[in-house]
XYZ file of C-alpha atoms in Angstrom:
500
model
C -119.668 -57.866 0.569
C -119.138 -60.912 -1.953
C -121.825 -61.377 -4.611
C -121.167 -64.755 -6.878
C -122.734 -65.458 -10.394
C -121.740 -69.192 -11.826
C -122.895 -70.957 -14.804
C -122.982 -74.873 -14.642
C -123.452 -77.075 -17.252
C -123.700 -80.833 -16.531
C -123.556 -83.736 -19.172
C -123.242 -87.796 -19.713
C -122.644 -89.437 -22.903
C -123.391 -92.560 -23.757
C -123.181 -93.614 -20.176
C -119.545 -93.395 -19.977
C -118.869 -90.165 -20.581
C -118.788 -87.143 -17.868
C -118.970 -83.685 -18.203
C -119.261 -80.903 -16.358
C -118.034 -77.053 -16.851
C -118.345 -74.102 -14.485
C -118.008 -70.028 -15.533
C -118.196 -67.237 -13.129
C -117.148 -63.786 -11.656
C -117.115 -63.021 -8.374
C -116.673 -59.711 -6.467
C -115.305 -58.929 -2.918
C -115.754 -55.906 -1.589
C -114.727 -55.076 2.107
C -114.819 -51.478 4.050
C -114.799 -50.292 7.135
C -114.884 -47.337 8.603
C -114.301 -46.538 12.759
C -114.056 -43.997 15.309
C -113.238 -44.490 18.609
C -112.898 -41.366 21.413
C -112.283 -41.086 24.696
C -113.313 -39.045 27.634
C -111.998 -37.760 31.431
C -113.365 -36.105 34.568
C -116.710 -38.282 34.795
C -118.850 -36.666 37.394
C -120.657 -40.111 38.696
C -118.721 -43.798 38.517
C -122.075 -44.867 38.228
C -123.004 -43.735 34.731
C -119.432 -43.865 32.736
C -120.495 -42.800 29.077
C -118.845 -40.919 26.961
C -121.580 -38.206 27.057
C -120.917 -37.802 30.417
C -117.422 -36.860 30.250
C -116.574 -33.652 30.273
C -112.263 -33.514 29.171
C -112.106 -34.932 25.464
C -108.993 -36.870 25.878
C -108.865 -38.784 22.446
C -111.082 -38.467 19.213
C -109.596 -40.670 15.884
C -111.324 -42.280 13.185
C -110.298 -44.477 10.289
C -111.571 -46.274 6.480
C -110.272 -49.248 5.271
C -111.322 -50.729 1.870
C -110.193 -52.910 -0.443
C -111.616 -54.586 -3.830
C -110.918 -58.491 -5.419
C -112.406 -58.673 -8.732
C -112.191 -62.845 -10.113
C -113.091 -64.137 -13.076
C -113.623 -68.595 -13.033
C -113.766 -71.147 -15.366
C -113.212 -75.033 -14.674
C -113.963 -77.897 -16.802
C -114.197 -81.962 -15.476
C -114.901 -85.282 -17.324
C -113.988 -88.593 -16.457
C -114.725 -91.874 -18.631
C -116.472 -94.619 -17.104
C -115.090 -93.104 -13.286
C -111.856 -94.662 -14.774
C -109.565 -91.783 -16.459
C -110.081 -88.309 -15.275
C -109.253 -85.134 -16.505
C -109.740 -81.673 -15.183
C -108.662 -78.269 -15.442
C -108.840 -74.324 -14.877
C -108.313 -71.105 -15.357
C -109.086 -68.230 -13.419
C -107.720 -64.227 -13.298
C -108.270 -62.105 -10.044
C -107.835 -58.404 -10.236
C -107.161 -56.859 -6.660
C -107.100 -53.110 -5.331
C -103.781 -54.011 -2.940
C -101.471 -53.750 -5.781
C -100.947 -51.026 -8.416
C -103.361 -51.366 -11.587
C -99.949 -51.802 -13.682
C -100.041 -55.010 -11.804
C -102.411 -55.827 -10.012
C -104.160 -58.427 -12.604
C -102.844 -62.121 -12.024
C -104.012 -65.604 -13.795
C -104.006 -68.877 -12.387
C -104.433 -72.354 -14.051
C -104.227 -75.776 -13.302
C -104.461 -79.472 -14.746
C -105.136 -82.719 -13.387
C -105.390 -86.513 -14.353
C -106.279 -89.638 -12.299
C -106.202 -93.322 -13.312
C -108.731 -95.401 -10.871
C -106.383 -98.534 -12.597
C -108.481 -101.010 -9.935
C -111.186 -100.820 -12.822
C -109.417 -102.345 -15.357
C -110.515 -105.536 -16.384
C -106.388 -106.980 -15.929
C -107.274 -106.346 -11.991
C -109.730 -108.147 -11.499
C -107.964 -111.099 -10.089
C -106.600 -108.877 -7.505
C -109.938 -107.222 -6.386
C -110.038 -109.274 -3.041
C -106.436 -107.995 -2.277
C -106.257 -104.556 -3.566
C -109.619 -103.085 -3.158
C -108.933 -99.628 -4.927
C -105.965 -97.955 -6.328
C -105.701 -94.464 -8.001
C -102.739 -92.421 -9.667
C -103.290 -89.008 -9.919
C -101.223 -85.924 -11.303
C -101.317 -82.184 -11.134
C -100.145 -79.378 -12.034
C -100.915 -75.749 -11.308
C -100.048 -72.162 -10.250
C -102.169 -69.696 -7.704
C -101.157 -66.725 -6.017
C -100.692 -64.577 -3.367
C -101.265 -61.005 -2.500
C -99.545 -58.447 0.477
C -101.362 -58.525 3.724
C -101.526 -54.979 4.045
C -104.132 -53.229 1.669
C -102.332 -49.673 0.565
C -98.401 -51.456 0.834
C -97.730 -50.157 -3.366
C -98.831 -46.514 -2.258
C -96.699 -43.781 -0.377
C -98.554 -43.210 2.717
C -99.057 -39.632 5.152
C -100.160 -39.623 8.680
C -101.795 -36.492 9.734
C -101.755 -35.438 13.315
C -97.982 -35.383 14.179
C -97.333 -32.627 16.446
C -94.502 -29.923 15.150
C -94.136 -27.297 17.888
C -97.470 -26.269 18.802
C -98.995 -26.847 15.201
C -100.367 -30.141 13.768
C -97.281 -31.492 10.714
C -97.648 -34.331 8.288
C -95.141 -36.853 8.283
C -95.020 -39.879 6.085
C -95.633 -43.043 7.362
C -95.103 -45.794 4.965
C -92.648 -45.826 1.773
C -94.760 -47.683 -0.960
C -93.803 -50.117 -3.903
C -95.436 -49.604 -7.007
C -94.065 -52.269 -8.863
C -94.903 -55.013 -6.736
C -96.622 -57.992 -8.288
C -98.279 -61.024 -7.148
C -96.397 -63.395 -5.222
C -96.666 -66.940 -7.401
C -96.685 -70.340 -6.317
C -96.215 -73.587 -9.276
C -97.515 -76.574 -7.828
C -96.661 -80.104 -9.226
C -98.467 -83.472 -7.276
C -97.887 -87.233 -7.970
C -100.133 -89.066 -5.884
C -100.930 -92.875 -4.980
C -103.939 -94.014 -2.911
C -104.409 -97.778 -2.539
C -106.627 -100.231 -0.336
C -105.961 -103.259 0.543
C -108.173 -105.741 2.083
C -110.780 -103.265 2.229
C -109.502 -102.296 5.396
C -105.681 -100.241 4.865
C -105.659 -97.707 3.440
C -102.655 -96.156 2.017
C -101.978 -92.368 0.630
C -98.637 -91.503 -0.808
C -97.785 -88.180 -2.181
C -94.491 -86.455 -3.493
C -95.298 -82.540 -4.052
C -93.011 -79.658 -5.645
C -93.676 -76.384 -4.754
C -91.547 -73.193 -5.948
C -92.497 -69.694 -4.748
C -91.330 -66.831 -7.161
C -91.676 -63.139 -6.755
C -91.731 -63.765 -2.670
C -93.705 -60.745 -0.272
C -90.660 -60.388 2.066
C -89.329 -57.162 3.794
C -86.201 -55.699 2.735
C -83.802 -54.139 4.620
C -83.252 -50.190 3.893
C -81.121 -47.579 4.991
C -82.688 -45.728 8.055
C -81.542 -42.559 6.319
C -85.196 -43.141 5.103
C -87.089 -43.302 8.667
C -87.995 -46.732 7.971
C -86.125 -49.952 8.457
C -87.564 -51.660 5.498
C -89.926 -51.997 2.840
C -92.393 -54.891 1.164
C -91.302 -56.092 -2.158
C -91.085 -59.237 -4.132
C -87.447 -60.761 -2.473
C -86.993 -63.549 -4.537
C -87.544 -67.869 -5.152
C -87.984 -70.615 -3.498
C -88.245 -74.867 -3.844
C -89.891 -76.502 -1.404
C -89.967 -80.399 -2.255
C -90.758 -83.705 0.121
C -93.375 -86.571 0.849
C -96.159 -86.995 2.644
C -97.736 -90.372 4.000
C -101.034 -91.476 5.377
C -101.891 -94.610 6.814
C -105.639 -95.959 7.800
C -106.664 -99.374 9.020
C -109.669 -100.867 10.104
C -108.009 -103.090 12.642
C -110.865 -104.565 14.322
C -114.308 -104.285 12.938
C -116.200 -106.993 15.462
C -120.065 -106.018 16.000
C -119.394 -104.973 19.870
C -115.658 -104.057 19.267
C -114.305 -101.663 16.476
C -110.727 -100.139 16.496
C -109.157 -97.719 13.679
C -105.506 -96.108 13.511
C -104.159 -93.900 11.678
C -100.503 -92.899 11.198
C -98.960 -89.930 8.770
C -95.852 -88.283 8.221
C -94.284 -85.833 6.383
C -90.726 -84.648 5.351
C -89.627 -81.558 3.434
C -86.899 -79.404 2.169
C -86.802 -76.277 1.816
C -84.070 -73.898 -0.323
C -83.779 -70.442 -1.433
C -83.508 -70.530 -5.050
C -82.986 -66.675 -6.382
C -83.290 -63.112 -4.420
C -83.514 -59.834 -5.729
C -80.823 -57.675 -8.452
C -78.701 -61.617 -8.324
C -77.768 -61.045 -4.784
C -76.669 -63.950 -3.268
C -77.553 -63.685 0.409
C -79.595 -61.091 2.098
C -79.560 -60.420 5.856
C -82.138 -59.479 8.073
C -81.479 -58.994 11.978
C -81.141 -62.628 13.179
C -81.695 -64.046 9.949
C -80.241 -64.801 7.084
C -81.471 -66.161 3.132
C -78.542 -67.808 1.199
C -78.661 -68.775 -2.000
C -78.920 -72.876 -1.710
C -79.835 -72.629 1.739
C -83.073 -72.847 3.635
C -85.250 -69.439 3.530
C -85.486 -69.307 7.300
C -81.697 -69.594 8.513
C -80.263 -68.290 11.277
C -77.591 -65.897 11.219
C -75.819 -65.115 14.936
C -72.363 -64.802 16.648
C -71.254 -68.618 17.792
C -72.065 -69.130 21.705
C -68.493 -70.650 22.952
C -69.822 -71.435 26.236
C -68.598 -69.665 30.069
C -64.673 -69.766 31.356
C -64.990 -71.619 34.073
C -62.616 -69.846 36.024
C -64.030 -66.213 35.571
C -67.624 -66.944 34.804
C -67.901 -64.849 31.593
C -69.480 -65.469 28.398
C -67.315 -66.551 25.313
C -67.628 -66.517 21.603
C -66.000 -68.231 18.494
C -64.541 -65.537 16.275
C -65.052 -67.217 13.328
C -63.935 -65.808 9.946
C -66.197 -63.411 7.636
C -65.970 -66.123 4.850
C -68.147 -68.834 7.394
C -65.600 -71.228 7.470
C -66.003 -71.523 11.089
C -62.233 -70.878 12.848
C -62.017 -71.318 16.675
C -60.600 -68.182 18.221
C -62.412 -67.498 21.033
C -63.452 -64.381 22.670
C -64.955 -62.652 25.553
C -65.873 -59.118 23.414
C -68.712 -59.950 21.708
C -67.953 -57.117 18.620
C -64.742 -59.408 17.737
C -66.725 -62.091 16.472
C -68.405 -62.645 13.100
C -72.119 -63.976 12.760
C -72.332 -67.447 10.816
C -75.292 -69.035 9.513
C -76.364 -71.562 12.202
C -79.390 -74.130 12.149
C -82.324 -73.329 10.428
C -86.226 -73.152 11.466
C -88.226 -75.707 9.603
C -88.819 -79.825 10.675
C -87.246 -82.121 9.089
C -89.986 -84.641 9.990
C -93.740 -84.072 11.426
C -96.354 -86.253 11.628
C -99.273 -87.548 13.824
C -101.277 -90.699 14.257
C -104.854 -91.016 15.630
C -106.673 -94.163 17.414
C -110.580 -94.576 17.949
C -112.307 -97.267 20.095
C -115.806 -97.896 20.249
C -117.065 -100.961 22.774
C -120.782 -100.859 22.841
C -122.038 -97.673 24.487
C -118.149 -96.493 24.791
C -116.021 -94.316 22.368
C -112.265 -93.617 23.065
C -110.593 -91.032 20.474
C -106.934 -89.842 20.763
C -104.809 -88.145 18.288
C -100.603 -87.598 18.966
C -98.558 -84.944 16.822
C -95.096 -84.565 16.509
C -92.307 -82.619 14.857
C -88.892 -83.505 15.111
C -85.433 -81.642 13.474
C -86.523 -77.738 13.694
C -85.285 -74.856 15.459
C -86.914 -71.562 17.105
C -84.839 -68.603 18.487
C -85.888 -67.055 21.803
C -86.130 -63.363 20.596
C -87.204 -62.475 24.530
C -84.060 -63.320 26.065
C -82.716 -59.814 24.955
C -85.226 -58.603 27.324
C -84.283 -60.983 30.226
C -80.496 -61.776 30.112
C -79.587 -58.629 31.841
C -76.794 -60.460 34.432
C -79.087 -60.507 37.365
C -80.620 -57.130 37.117
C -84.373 -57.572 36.700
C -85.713 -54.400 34.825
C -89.181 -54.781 33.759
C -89.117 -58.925 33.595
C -88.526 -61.681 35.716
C -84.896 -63.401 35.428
C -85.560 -66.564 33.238
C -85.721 -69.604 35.711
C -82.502 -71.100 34.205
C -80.309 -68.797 35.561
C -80.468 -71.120 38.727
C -77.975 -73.197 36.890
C -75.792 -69.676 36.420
C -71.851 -69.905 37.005
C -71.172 -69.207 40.794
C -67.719 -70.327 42.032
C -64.159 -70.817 40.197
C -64.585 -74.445 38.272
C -68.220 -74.687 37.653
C -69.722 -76.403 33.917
C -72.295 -74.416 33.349
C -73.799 -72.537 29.869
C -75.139 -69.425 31.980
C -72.731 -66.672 33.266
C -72.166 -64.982 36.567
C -73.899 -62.380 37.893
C -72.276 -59.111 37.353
C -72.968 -55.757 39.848
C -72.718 -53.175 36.666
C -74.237 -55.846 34.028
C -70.424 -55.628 32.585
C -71.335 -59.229 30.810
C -74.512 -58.872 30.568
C -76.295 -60.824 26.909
C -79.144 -58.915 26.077
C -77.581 -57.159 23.075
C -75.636 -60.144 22.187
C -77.513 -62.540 19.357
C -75.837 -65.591 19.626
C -76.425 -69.338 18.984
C -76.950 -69.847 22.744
C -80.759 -68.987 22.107
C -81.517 -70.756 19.313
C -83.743 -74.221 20.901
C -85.087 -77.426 19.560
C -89.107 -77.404 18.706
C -88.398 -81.239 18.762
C -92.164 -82.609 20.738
C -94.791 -84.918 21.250
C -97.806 -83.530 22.254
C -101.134 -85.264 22.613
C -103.179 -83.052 21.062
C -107.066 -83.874 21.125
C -108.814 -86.739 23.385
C -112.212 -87.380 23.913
C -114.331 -89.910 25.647
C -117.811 -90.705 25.244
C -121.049 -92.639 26.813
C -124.127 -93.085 24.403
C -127.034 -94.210 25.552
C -128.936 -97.542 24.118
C -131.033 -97.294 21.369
C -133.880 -98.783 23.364
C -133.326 -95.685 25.803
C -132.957 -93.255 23.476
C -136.434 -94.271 21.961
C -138.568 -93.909 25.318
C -136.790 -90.126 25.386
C -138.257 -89.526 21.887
C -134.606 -89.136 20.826
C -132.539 -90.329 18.143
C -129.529 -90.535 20.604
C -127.855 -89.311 23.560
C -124.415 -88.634 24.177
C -122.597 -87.388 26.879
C -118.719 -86.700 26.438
C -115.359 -85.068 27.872
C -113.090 -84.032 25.154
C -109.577 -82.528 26.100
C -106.486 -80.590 23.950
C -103.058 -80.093 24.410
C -103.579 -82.448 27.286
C -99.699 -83.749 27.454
C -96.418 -82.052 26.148
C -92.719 -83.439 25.730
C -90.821 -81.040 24.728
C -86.885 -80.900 24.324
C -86.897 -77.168 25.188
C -89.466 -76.350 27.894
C -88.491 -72.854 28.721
C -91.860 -71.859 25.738
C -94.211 -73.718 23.923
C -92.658 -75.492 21.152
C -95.551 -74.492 18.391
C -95.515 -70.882 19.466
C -92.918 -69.731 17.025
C -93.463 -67.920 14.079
C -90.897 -68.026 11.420
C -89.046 -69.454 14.054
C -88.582 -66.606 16.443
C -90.532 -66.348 20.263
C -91.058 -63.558 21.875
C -93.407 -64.103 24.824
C -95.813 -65.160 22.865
C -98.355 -67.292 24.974
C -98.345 -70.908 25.227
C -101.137 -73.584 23.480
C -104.087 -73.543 26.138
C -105.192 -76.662 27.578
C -109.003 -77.181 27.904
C -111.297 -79.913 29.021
C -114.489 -79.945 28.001
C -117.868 -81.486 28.860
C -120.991 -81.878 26.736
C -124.494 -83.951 25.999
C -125.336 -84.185 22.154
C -129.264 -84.868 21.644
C -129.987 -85.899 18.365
C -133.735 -85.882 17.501
């Protein structure tokens, strides 16, 4: 349920002058409650409802709530649609953190300059159409995923001999607090010509009080725990281009072209530490949040066919001793997940009756860790999954250059417990990402149908991939890891748009 109350008021002063100022509250409420059972020993296939069962093999039920309480205000004027100011304010109160905390307030401030009004420009109106510098500046937040993560939780139902037990199920944070994000923007948007466009933008963005796992002892039961981890600066550019390159009556071409670059370091973590470690990952003070942190992949001896590792030293200077026992070698940091560069640029053709529009995306410089493989590399025995397809290329014979290791009766070098750098894979791609092509009928046509217009179209996505790595979709990653995760679908689609 949301229910929204908002007060606007709306002024101009001596024609120059704009005004306008907005006040609010606004409630969320969300619950749900389920049960779900389930049945055996149906006396008919033909009528399978649960009424008809006679063996209850399942009965459960469950209630979820949770409560945002937000209170609004925002304020804009602008003189003469030259200089523009705006700004606001707003707290949000929400039931997924403890009350001691659970209150957070968010502001921000903006100003623009539209300098293509002032009267020193306009000699260069023909040339430079429009041109606006903006700032702002401004903080938001964000809250856990989970609704009850502050509280303790129980679980009843767990069998203990032959009576129902209570175990807990979730060790709760009370002190955790909104995670905060400080935004700073310095923008430039020109046009030249009336027909290129041109959007420039450097951004700052540091994240404090980070929603992160930690790592606790299993001495617990659990493996970890939410709370706020730490800080960090992400900074870069992005850039959009737009030209109208063609605008003839039959024939009209536009392009667009944008890019973006951005870095990305941990700034502070929790108690001072200075790194904190987390399976296959690792955040270092200085270095990018989503690091890597796995035993060095020395390649296969060609002579015996078995995997080698660098031992490398504890301090991460990176020494090369090499190894075939996998518990002699020390885990460095190695790569890390985000782009360095992504980007995309779009075309559209219309001749006539025709439209053509394609757009391309790329990202270039990031890595992703194959997290399956330590359910597959298992030296040619199968288990449950099928042997990766690049084992084809495996080590066979005394001599061979190869990256993938014998086959071994008894799985003695077998990888699936080893996380090494072997599985860590460029996302570097191309992909063409959305096409579409379209037939509209003449006006004149359209008019004897009693129609406004016709359209008839075949539209297509994720139509072409070029991946460096092809073993997995390259955008299937999250925070950089894969595990069998599915790939981007391809469709086609066909459709008619009437327009009356």
């Amino acid at each position: 349920m949301v229910w929204r109350n908002s007060l606007t008021y709306t002024k101009t002063f001596a024609a120059k002058h704009h005004l306008d100022v907005l006040g609010g509250y606004e409630v969320n409420r969300y619950r749900r409650d389920g049960m779900d059972g389930a049945k055996d020993n149906f006396p008919s296939v033909e009528k399978i409802v649960l009424s008809n069962g006679s063996v209850l093999t399942d009965l459960s039920g469950s209630n979820t709530e949770w409560r945002l309480l937000s209170y609004l205000s925002r304020a804009n004027y602008n003189y003469d649609d030259k200089y523009f100011l705006g700004g606001s304010v707003r707290m949000d109160g929400s039931s997924r953190i403890h009350r001691s905390s659970r209150w957070g307030t968010f502001w921000s401030l903006s100003g623009a300059w539209k300098f293509t009004k002032e009267s020193f420009m306009d000699s260069l109106n023909d040339v430079l159409t429009d041109g606006k510098i903006r700032v702002s500046y401004g903080t938001n937040g964000t809250l856990p995923s989970s609704y009850f993560t502050y509280m303790d939780l129980t679980g009843f139902g767990y069998p203990y001999g032959n009576n129902p037990g209570i175990r807990e199920t979730q060790i709760g944070n009370p002190n955790l607090r909104w995670e905060k994000q400080n935004n700073l923007n310095i923008g430039l948007d020109v046009r030249l010509f009336d027909r290129l466009g041109l959007t420039f933008e450097w951004y700052r963005r540091q994240s404090s009080d980070l929603l992160n796992d930690m790592p606790t002892s299993l001495t617990t039961g659990f493996g970890s725990y939410l709370t706020n981890i730490g800080a960090i600066r992400n900074s870069g550019i992005e850039v959009d281009l737009n030209a109208d390159i063609l605008r003839d009556k039959a024939f009209k071409w536009n392009a667009s072209l944008n890019f973006g670059m951005n870095k990305n370091k941990t700034i502070a973590l929790a108690d001072g530490s200075e790194e904190l470690r987390d399976g296959t990952s690792i955040h270092r003070i200085g270095q990018p949040w989503y690091s890597y942190y796995l035993i060095e992949f020395a390649g296969i001896n060609r002579e015996t066919g078995v995997p080698q590792y660098y031992v490398n030293d504890p301090s991460n200077l990176g020494s090369r001793d090499i190894t075939e026992d996998y518990t002699k070698a020390n885990r460095i940091l190695y790569k890390s997940v985000d782009p360095k560069l992504i980007g995309g640029f779009t075309n559209t053709f219309r001749y006539k009756m025709f439209d053509l529009n394609f757009t391309w995306t790329y990202s270039l410089g990031g890595n992703s860790y194959d997290s399956g493989a330590s359910k597959t590399e298992l030296g040619g025995k199968t288990g449950y999954d099928n042997i990766p397809q690049y084992y084809e290329r495996r080590w066979q014979k005394p001599g061979d250059v190869t990256d993938i290791e014998m086959f071994m009766v008894g799985n003695t070098y077998e990888m699936s417990s080893v996380a090494n750098t072997r599985r860590v894979h460029s996302t570097d791609h191309i992909r063409l990402k959305n096409m579409t092509f379209g037939i509209s009928l003449p006006q004149q046509i359209s008019r004897r149908l009693k129609v406004s217009n016709i359209r008839a179209y075949c539209s297509g996505v994720n139509l072409l991939t070029f991946a460096a790595y092809k073993n997995y979709d390259p955008e299937v990653p999250v925070n950089g890891t894969v595990y069998f995760e599915s790939p981007k679908l391809k469709t086609v689609t066909f459709g008619l748009d009437v327009k009356f």
